[in-house]
Amino acid sequence: MPNIDPQNLPKHVAIIMDGNGRWAKKKVMNRIRGHEEGAGSVRNIVKASREIGIHWLTLYAFSEENWKRPKYEVEALMKLLSRFLKGELDEMLNNGIRFQTIGRIDKLPKYVQDRVQKTVEKTSRNKDMVLTLALSYGSRQEVSDAIQKIAKRVESGDLTSEKITEQIISDSLYTGGMPDPDLLIRTSAEYRLSNFLLWQMAYTEFYFTPTLWPEFRKDEYLEAIEEYQKRERRFGATGEK
Ligand code: IPE
Ligand code: IPE
Ligand code: MG
């Protein structure tokens, strides 16, 4: 692989896949076509991640706030999601990819929940890569849910308030047990987090690109990783070794 150091790969890459609607507009098509083309990029980036050796890939597919979109768009996204999971199952099984989700899955239509659950179960023994889709996900909702979980443990006497640590908070999030993202990619020239993994990204490196998600493919993904490898991550310490 050109210019990629296999010893210094991000362990966890998170992506805000944005710009499907604008891609469609540019092509004078409806937004749904943009989402369909975006699914092609998902396929491409999942495959590339597996080839490069990225262990954790987390994709922001539908935010808690995306429920505000017109009903026909939400319905189209749900259908596309279900179709995608069905279509990609063999690929995941053949490539050792374990599938999981973060977010309020109970808010999704029943047929999508069933498809999600089936995919999680069938891929549960895979060990080479973990593909996480954020669905009906919002970071602030995640933090509220975590606080409720912790408060209940305190109420029940299982925990005292002095014993609440960063580790306990991390473990109580939907991402409990996952490493924090090393690299965040956001496409389509938007420079914000849009309620994605706020706690987890305290020391994540950011890569922003004007490329619209349907046009983001392996070649630029490699560029993003190359750029990541040039960064010096200090975590608050001095740069001296
Ligand atoms: C990202 O593309 C996909 C989702 C949020 C589901 P958008 O649909 O947000 O595309 P733009 O931002 O309108 O171009
Ligand atoms: C963020 O994109 C959510 C996903 C990519 C799923 P949005 O397009 O919803 O974000 P905003 O509204 O521009 O911040
Ligand atoms: Mg958008």
Tab-separated table of C-alpha atoms and ligand atoms in Angstrom:
chain	number	residue	atom	x	y	z
A	1	MET	CA	0.000	0.000	0.000
A	2	PRO	CA	1.486	3.332	-1.026
A	3	ASN	CA	2.854	5.365	1.875
A	4	ILE	CA	0.843	3.688	4.619
A	5	ASP	CA	2.815	2.474	7.614
A	6	PRO	CA	1.220	-0.774	8.797
A	7	GLN	CA	2.764	-0.236	12.254
A	8	ASN	CA	0.941	3.041	12.793
A	9	LEU	CA	-2.610	2.372	11.676
A	10	PRO	CA	-5.527	3.959	13.496
A	11	LYS	CA	-7.094	1.174	15.519
A	12	HIS	CA	-10.515	2.795	15.339
A	13	VAL	CA	-11.785	4.980	12.480
A	14	ALA	CA	-15.101	6.834	12.825
A	15	ILE	CA	-16.797	8.479	9.842
A	16	ILE	CA	-19.560	11.071	9.517
A	17	MET	CA	-20.851	10.147	6.082
A	18	ASP	CA	-22.275	13.447	4.851
A	19	GLY	CA	-23.240	14.979	1.513
A	20	ASN	CA	-25.522	12.402	-0.102
A	21	GLY	CA	-28.249	14.989	-0.716
A	22	ARG	CA	-25.885	17.510	-2.251
A	23	TRP	CA	-24.346	14.842	-4.464
A	24	ALA	CA	-27.803	14.000	-5.797
A	25	LYS	CA	-28.630	17.671	-6.296
A	26	LYS	CA	-25.449	18.163	-8.282
A	27	LYS	CA	-26.528	15.306	-10.551
A	28	VAL	CA	-30.111	16.641	-10.735
A	29	MET	CA	-31.467	13.538	-9.053
A	30	ASN	CA	-33.562	13.129	-5.945
A	31	ARG	CA	-31.943	12.788	-2.519
A	32	ILE	CA	-32.768	9.109	-2.276
A	33	ARG	CA	-30.469	8.379	-5.217
A	34	GLY	CA	-27.743	10.101	-3.233
A	35	HIS	CA	-28.291	7.757	-0.314
A	36	GLU	CA	-28.185	4.767	-2.645
A	37	GLU	CA	-24.912	5.907	-4.116
A	38	GLY	CA	-23.681	6.537	-0.557
A	39	ALA	CA	-24.328	2.884	0.233
A	40	GLY	CA	-21.809	2.076	-2.491
A	41	SER	CA	-19.209	4.123	-0.625
A	42	VAL	CA	-20.034	2.263	2.586
A	43	ARG	CA	-19.354	-1.018	0.803
A	44	ASN	CA	-16.120	0.323	-0.630
A	45	ILE	CA	-14.842	1.718	2.688
A	46	VAL	CA	-15.755	-1.382	4.698
A	47	LYS	CA	-13.842	-3.515	2.212
A	48	ALA	CA	-10.873	-1.146	2.181
A	49	SER	CA	-10.770	-1.076	5.990
A	50	ARG	CA	-10.588	-4.832	6.116
A	51	GLU	CA	-7.800	-4.860	3.503
A	52	ILE	CA	-5.778	-2.186	5.273
A	53	GLY	CA	-6.203	-3.869	8.654
A	54	ILE	CA	-8.369	-1.356	10.523
A	55	HIS	CA	-9.891	-3.215	13.438
A	56	TRP	CA	-12.757	-0.904	14.395
A	57	LEU	CA	-14.840	1.035	11.860
A	58	THR	CA	-17.767	3.126	13.104
A	59	LEU	CA	-20.120	4.803	10.640
A	60	TYR	CA	-22.675	7.499	11.456
A	61	ALA	CA	-25.619	6.320	9.370
A	62	PHE	CA	-28.640	7.952	11.022
A	63	SER	CA	-28.670	10.506	13.819
A	64	GLU	CA	-31.261	11.007	16.500
A	65	GLU	CA	-31.912	14.377	14.856
A	66	ASN	CA	-32.412	12.796	11.406
A	67	TRP	CA	-35.910	11.742	12.532
A	68	LYS	CA	-36.841	15.366	11.746
A	69	ARG	CA	-36.466	14.708	8.010
A	70	PRO	CA	-39.492	14.238	5.722
A	71	LYS	CA	-41.247	10.930	6.220
A	72	TYR	CA	-40.534	9.660	2.703
A	73	GLU	CA	-36.805	10.231	3.155
A	74	VAL	CA	-36.730	8.497	6.552
A	75	GLU	CA	-38.664	5.562	5.102
A	76	ALA	CA	-36.329	5.317	2.127
A	77	LEU	CA	-33.307	5.353	4.434
A	78	MET	CA	-34.782	2.578	6.575
A	79	LYS	CA	-35.501	0.433	3.533
A	80	LEU	CA	-32.047	1.044	2.157
A	81	LEU	CA	-30.488	0.120	5.484
A	82	SER	CA	-32.373	-3.132	5.708
A	83	ARG	CA	-31.551	-3.999	2.105
A	84	PHE	CA	-27.904	-3.135	2.694
A	85	LEU	CA	-27.599	-5.409	5.727
A	86	LYS	CA	-29.230	-8.266	3.894
A	87	GLY	CA	-27.054	-7.784	0.830
A	88	GLU	CA	-23.798	-7.510	2.777
A	89	LEU	CA	-24.243	-10.431	5.157
A	90	ASP	CA	-22.231	-12.903	3.072
A	91	GLU	CA	-19.463	-10.369	2.571
A	92	MET	CA	-19.260	-9.877	6.344
A	93	LEU	CA	-19.255	-13.607	7.014
A	94	ASN	CA	-16.580	-14.253	4.386
A	95	ASN	CA	-14.353	-11.510	5.742
A	96	GLY	CA	-14.546	-12.069	9.482
A	97	ILE	CA	-16.512	-8.868	10.111
A	98	ARG	CA	-18.579	-8.601	13.270
A	99	PHE	CA	-21.542	-6.234	13.006
A	100	GLN	CA	-23.008	-4.181	15.851
A	101	THR	CA	-24.905	-0.936	16.369
A	102	ILE	CA	-24.955	1.999	18.756
A	103	GLY	CA	-28.000	4.215	19.295
A	104	ARG	CA	-31.646	3.866	20.199
A	105	ILE	CA	-32.381	0.857	18.030
A	106	ASP	CA	-35.825	0.446	19.633
A	107	LYS	CA	-36.963	3.550	17.709
A	108	LEU	CA	-36.344	1.906	14.309
A	109	PRO	CA	-39.196	0.200	12.447
A	110	LYS	CA	-39.654	-3.388	13.547
A	111	TYR	CA	-38.468	-4.902	10.242
A	112	VAL	CA	-35.208	-2.956	10.500
A	113	GLN	CA	-34.729	-4.013	14.127
A	114	ASP	CA	-35.196	-7.628	13.093
A	115	ARG	CA	-32.694	-7.306	10.271
A	116	VAL	CA	-30.186	-5.611	12.591
A	117	GLN	CA	-30.577	-8.324	15.209
A	118	LYS	CA	-30.178	-11.094	12.666
A	119	THR	CA	-26.998	-9.518	11.304
A	120	VAL	CA	-25.575	-9.044	14.811
A	121	GLU	CA	-26.269	-12.666	15.723
A	122	LYS	CA	-24.978	-14.204	12.500
A	123	THR	CA	-21.706	-12.273	12.600
A	124	SER	CA	-21.169	-12.475	16.359
A	125	ARG	CA	-18.281	-14.939	16.208
A	126	ASN	CA	-16.247	-12.967	13.676
A	127	LYS	CA	-12.993	-11.536	14.974
A	128	ASP	CA	-11.101	-9.695	12.253
A	129	MET	CA	-12.954	-6.401	12.198
A	130	VAL	CA	-15.867	-4.751	13.983
A	131	LEU	CA	-18.273	-2.694	11.887
A	132	THR	CA	-20.435	-0.452	14.069
A	133	LEU	CA	-23.339	1.502	12.603
A	134	ALA	CA	-24.624	4.454	14.603
A	135	LEU	CA	-28.405	4.328	14.105
A	136	SER	CA	-30.838	6.676	15.757
A	137	TYR	CA	-27.683	7.759	17.547
A	138	GLY	CA	-27.103	10.974	19.475
A	139	SER	CA	-24.179	11.535	21.780
A	140	ARG	CA	-26.118	13.602	24.301
A	141	GLN	CA	-28.844	10.963	24.470
A	142	GLU	CA	-26.091	8.391	24.979
A	143	VAL	CA	-24.657	10.391	27.871
A	144	SER	CA	-28.128	10.818	29.439
A	145	ASP	CA	-28.717	7.080	29.152
A	146	ALA	CA	-25.329	6.409	30.762
A	147	ILE	CA	-26.075	8.769	33.638
A	148	GLN	CA	-29.396	7.021	34.228
A	149	LYS	CA	-27.662	3.645	34.259
A	150	ILE	CA	-25.081	4.868	36.752
A	151	ALA	CA	-27.708	6.578	38.947
A	152	LYS	CA	-29.639	3.326	39.125
A	153	ARG	CA	-26.526	1.498	40.277
A	154	VAL	CA	-26.035	4.115	42.993
A	155	GLU	CA	-29.690	3.843	44.061
A	156	SER	CA	-29.437	0.079	44.276
A	157	GLY	CA	-26.314	0.298	46.430
A	158	ASP	CA	-24.112	-1.387	43.814
A	159	LEU	CA	-21.991	1.781	43.515
A	160	THR	CA	-21.306	4.902	45.583
A	161	SER	CA	-21.056	8.350	43.999
A	162	GLU	CA	-17.368	8.739	44.994
A	163	LYS	CA	-16.563	5.623	43.004
A	164	ILE	CA	-17.822	7.051	39.687
A	165	THR	CA	-14.728	7.226	37.478
A	166	GLU	CA	-14.041	8.077	33.832
A	167	GLN	CA	-13.754	4.350	33.223
A	168	ILE	CA	-17.221	3.680	34.649
A	169	ILE	CA	-18.660	6.463	32.505
A	170	SER	CA	-16.948	5.085	29.367
A	171	ASP	CA	-18.176	1.585	30.124
A	172	SER	CA	-21.747	2.839	30.563
A	173	LEU	CA	-21.914	4.435	27.106
A	174	TYR	CA	-23.289	2.533	24.092
A	175	THR	CA	-19.626	2.186	23.059
A	176	GLY	CA	-18.662	0.447	26.322
A	177	GLY	CA	-15.768	-1.908	25.638
A	178	MET	CA	-14.755	-0.175	22.385
A	179	PRO	CA	-11.540	1.861	22.114
A	180	ASP	CA	-11.973	5.601	21.460
A	181	PRO	CA	-11.687	6.611	17.783
A	182	ASP	CA	-8.153	7.506	16.686
A	183	LEU	CA	-9.295	9.150	13.469
A	184	LEU	CA	-12.550	10.915	12.565
A	185	ILE	CA	-13.371	11.604	8.928
A	186	ARG	CA	-16.194	13.962	7.909
A	187	THR	CA	-17.058	14.457	4.267
A	188	SER	CA	-18.861	17.273	2.420
A	189	ALA	CA	-17.094	20.344	3.864
A	190	GLU	CA	-19.051	20.498	7.116
A	191	TYR	CA	-16.904	21.245	10.127
A	192	ARG	CA	-18.914	20.012	13.091
A	193	LEU	CA	-19.593	16.873	15.085
A	194	SER	CA	-23.401	16.867	14.799
A	195	ASN	CA	-23.804	15.060	18.128
A	196	PHE	CA	-21.442	12.190	17.311
A	197	LEU	CA	-19.271	10.493	19.974
A	198	LEU	CA	-18.615	13.684	21.960
A	199	TRP	CA	-17.100	11.991	25.021
A	200	GLN	CA	-15.163	9.434	23.002
A	201	MET	CA	-13.479	11.972	20.710
A	202	ALA	CA	-11.606	13.926	23.377
A	203	TYR	CA	-8.262	13.101	21.679
A	204	THR	CA	-9.313	11.948	18.227
A	205	GLU	CA	-7.535	13.332	15.141
A	206	PHE	CA	-9.918	15.032	12.673
A	207	TYR	CA	-9.818	14.825	8.887
A	208	PHE	CA	-12.280	17.034	7.022
A	209	THR	CA	-12.728	16.857	3.265
A	210	PRO	CA	-14.964	18.643	0.743
A	211	THR	CA	-15.551	15.343	-1.084
A	212	LEU	CA	-19.219	14.314	-0.915
A	213	TRP	CA	-19.820	10.918	0.684
A	214	PRO	CA	-20.929	9.116	-2.523
A	215	GLU	CA	-17.574	10.093	-4.037
A	216	PHE	CA	-15.450	9.150	-1.038
A	217	ARG	CA	-13.694	5.906	-1.912
A	218	LYS	CA	-10.603	3.920	-1.059
A	219	ASP	CA	-8.081	6.267	-2.717
A	220	GLU	CA	-9.059	9.206	-0.527
A	221	TYR	CA	-9.450	6.972	2.503
A	222	LEU	CA	-5.802	6.031	2.120
A	223	GLU	CA	-4.930	9.733	1.895
A	224	ALA	CA	-6.778	10.356	5.157
A	225	ILE	CA	-4.846	7.583	6.866
A	226	GLU	CA	-1.594	8.890	5.433
A	227	GLU	CA	-2.424	12.336	6.816
A	228	TYR	CA	-3.253	10.772	10.196
A	229	GLN	CA	0.141	9.096	10.253
A	230	LYS	CA	1.863	12.470	9.890
A	231	ARG	CA	0.188	13.835	13.009
A	232	GLU	CA	1.952	13.866	16.341
A	233	ARG	CA	-0.448	12.833	19.054
A	234	ARG	CA	0.649	14.333	22.345
A	235	PHE	CA	-2.343	13.758	24.635
A	236	GLY	CA	-1.389	16.833	26.615
A	237	ALA	CA	2.228	15.820	27.184
A	238	THR	CA	5.258	17.459	25.541
A	239	GLY	CA	6.390	16.203	22.147
A	240	GLU	CA	9.764	15.029	23.521
A	241	LYS	CA	10.320	11.347	23.895
B	1	IPE	C1	-25.746	12.090	4.891
B	1	IPE	O1	-26.113	12.832	3.771
B	1	IPE	C2	-26.674	10.924	5.137
B	1	IPE	C3	-27.552	11.079	6.310
B	1	IPE	C4	-27.499	12.042	7.172
B	1	IPE	C5	-28.534	10.031	6.521
B	1	IPE	P1	-27.192	14.001	3.848
B	1	IPE	O2	-28.535	13.434	3.552
B	1	IPE	O3	-27.085	14.724	5.137
B	1	IPE	O4	-26.704	14.922	2.656
B	1	IPE	P2	-26.686	16.515	2.606
B	1	IPE	O5	-25.972	16.994	3.835
B	1	IPE	O6	-28.120	16.963	2.564
B	1	IPE	O7	-25.945	16.826	1.351
B	2	IPE	C1	-24.817	13.950	10.381
B	2	IPE	O1	-25.193	14.504	9.163
B	2	IPE	C2	-25.513	12.651	10.585
B	2	IPE	C3	-25.126	11.565	9.694
B	2	IPE	C4	-24.153	11.594	8.821
B	2	IPE	C5	-25.874	10.348	9.833
B	2	IPE	P1	-26.344	15.611	9.060
B	2	IPE	O2	-26.404	16.007	7.644
B	2	IPE	O3	-27.578	15.103	9.672
B	2	IPE	O4	-25.751	16.758	9.989
B	2	IPE	P2	-26.105	18.312	10.071
B	2	IPE	O5	-27.575	18.427	10.263
B	2	IPE	O6	-25.672	18.928	8.780
B	2	IPE	O7	-25.307	18.821	11.224
B	3	MG	MG	-26.006	16.337	5.746
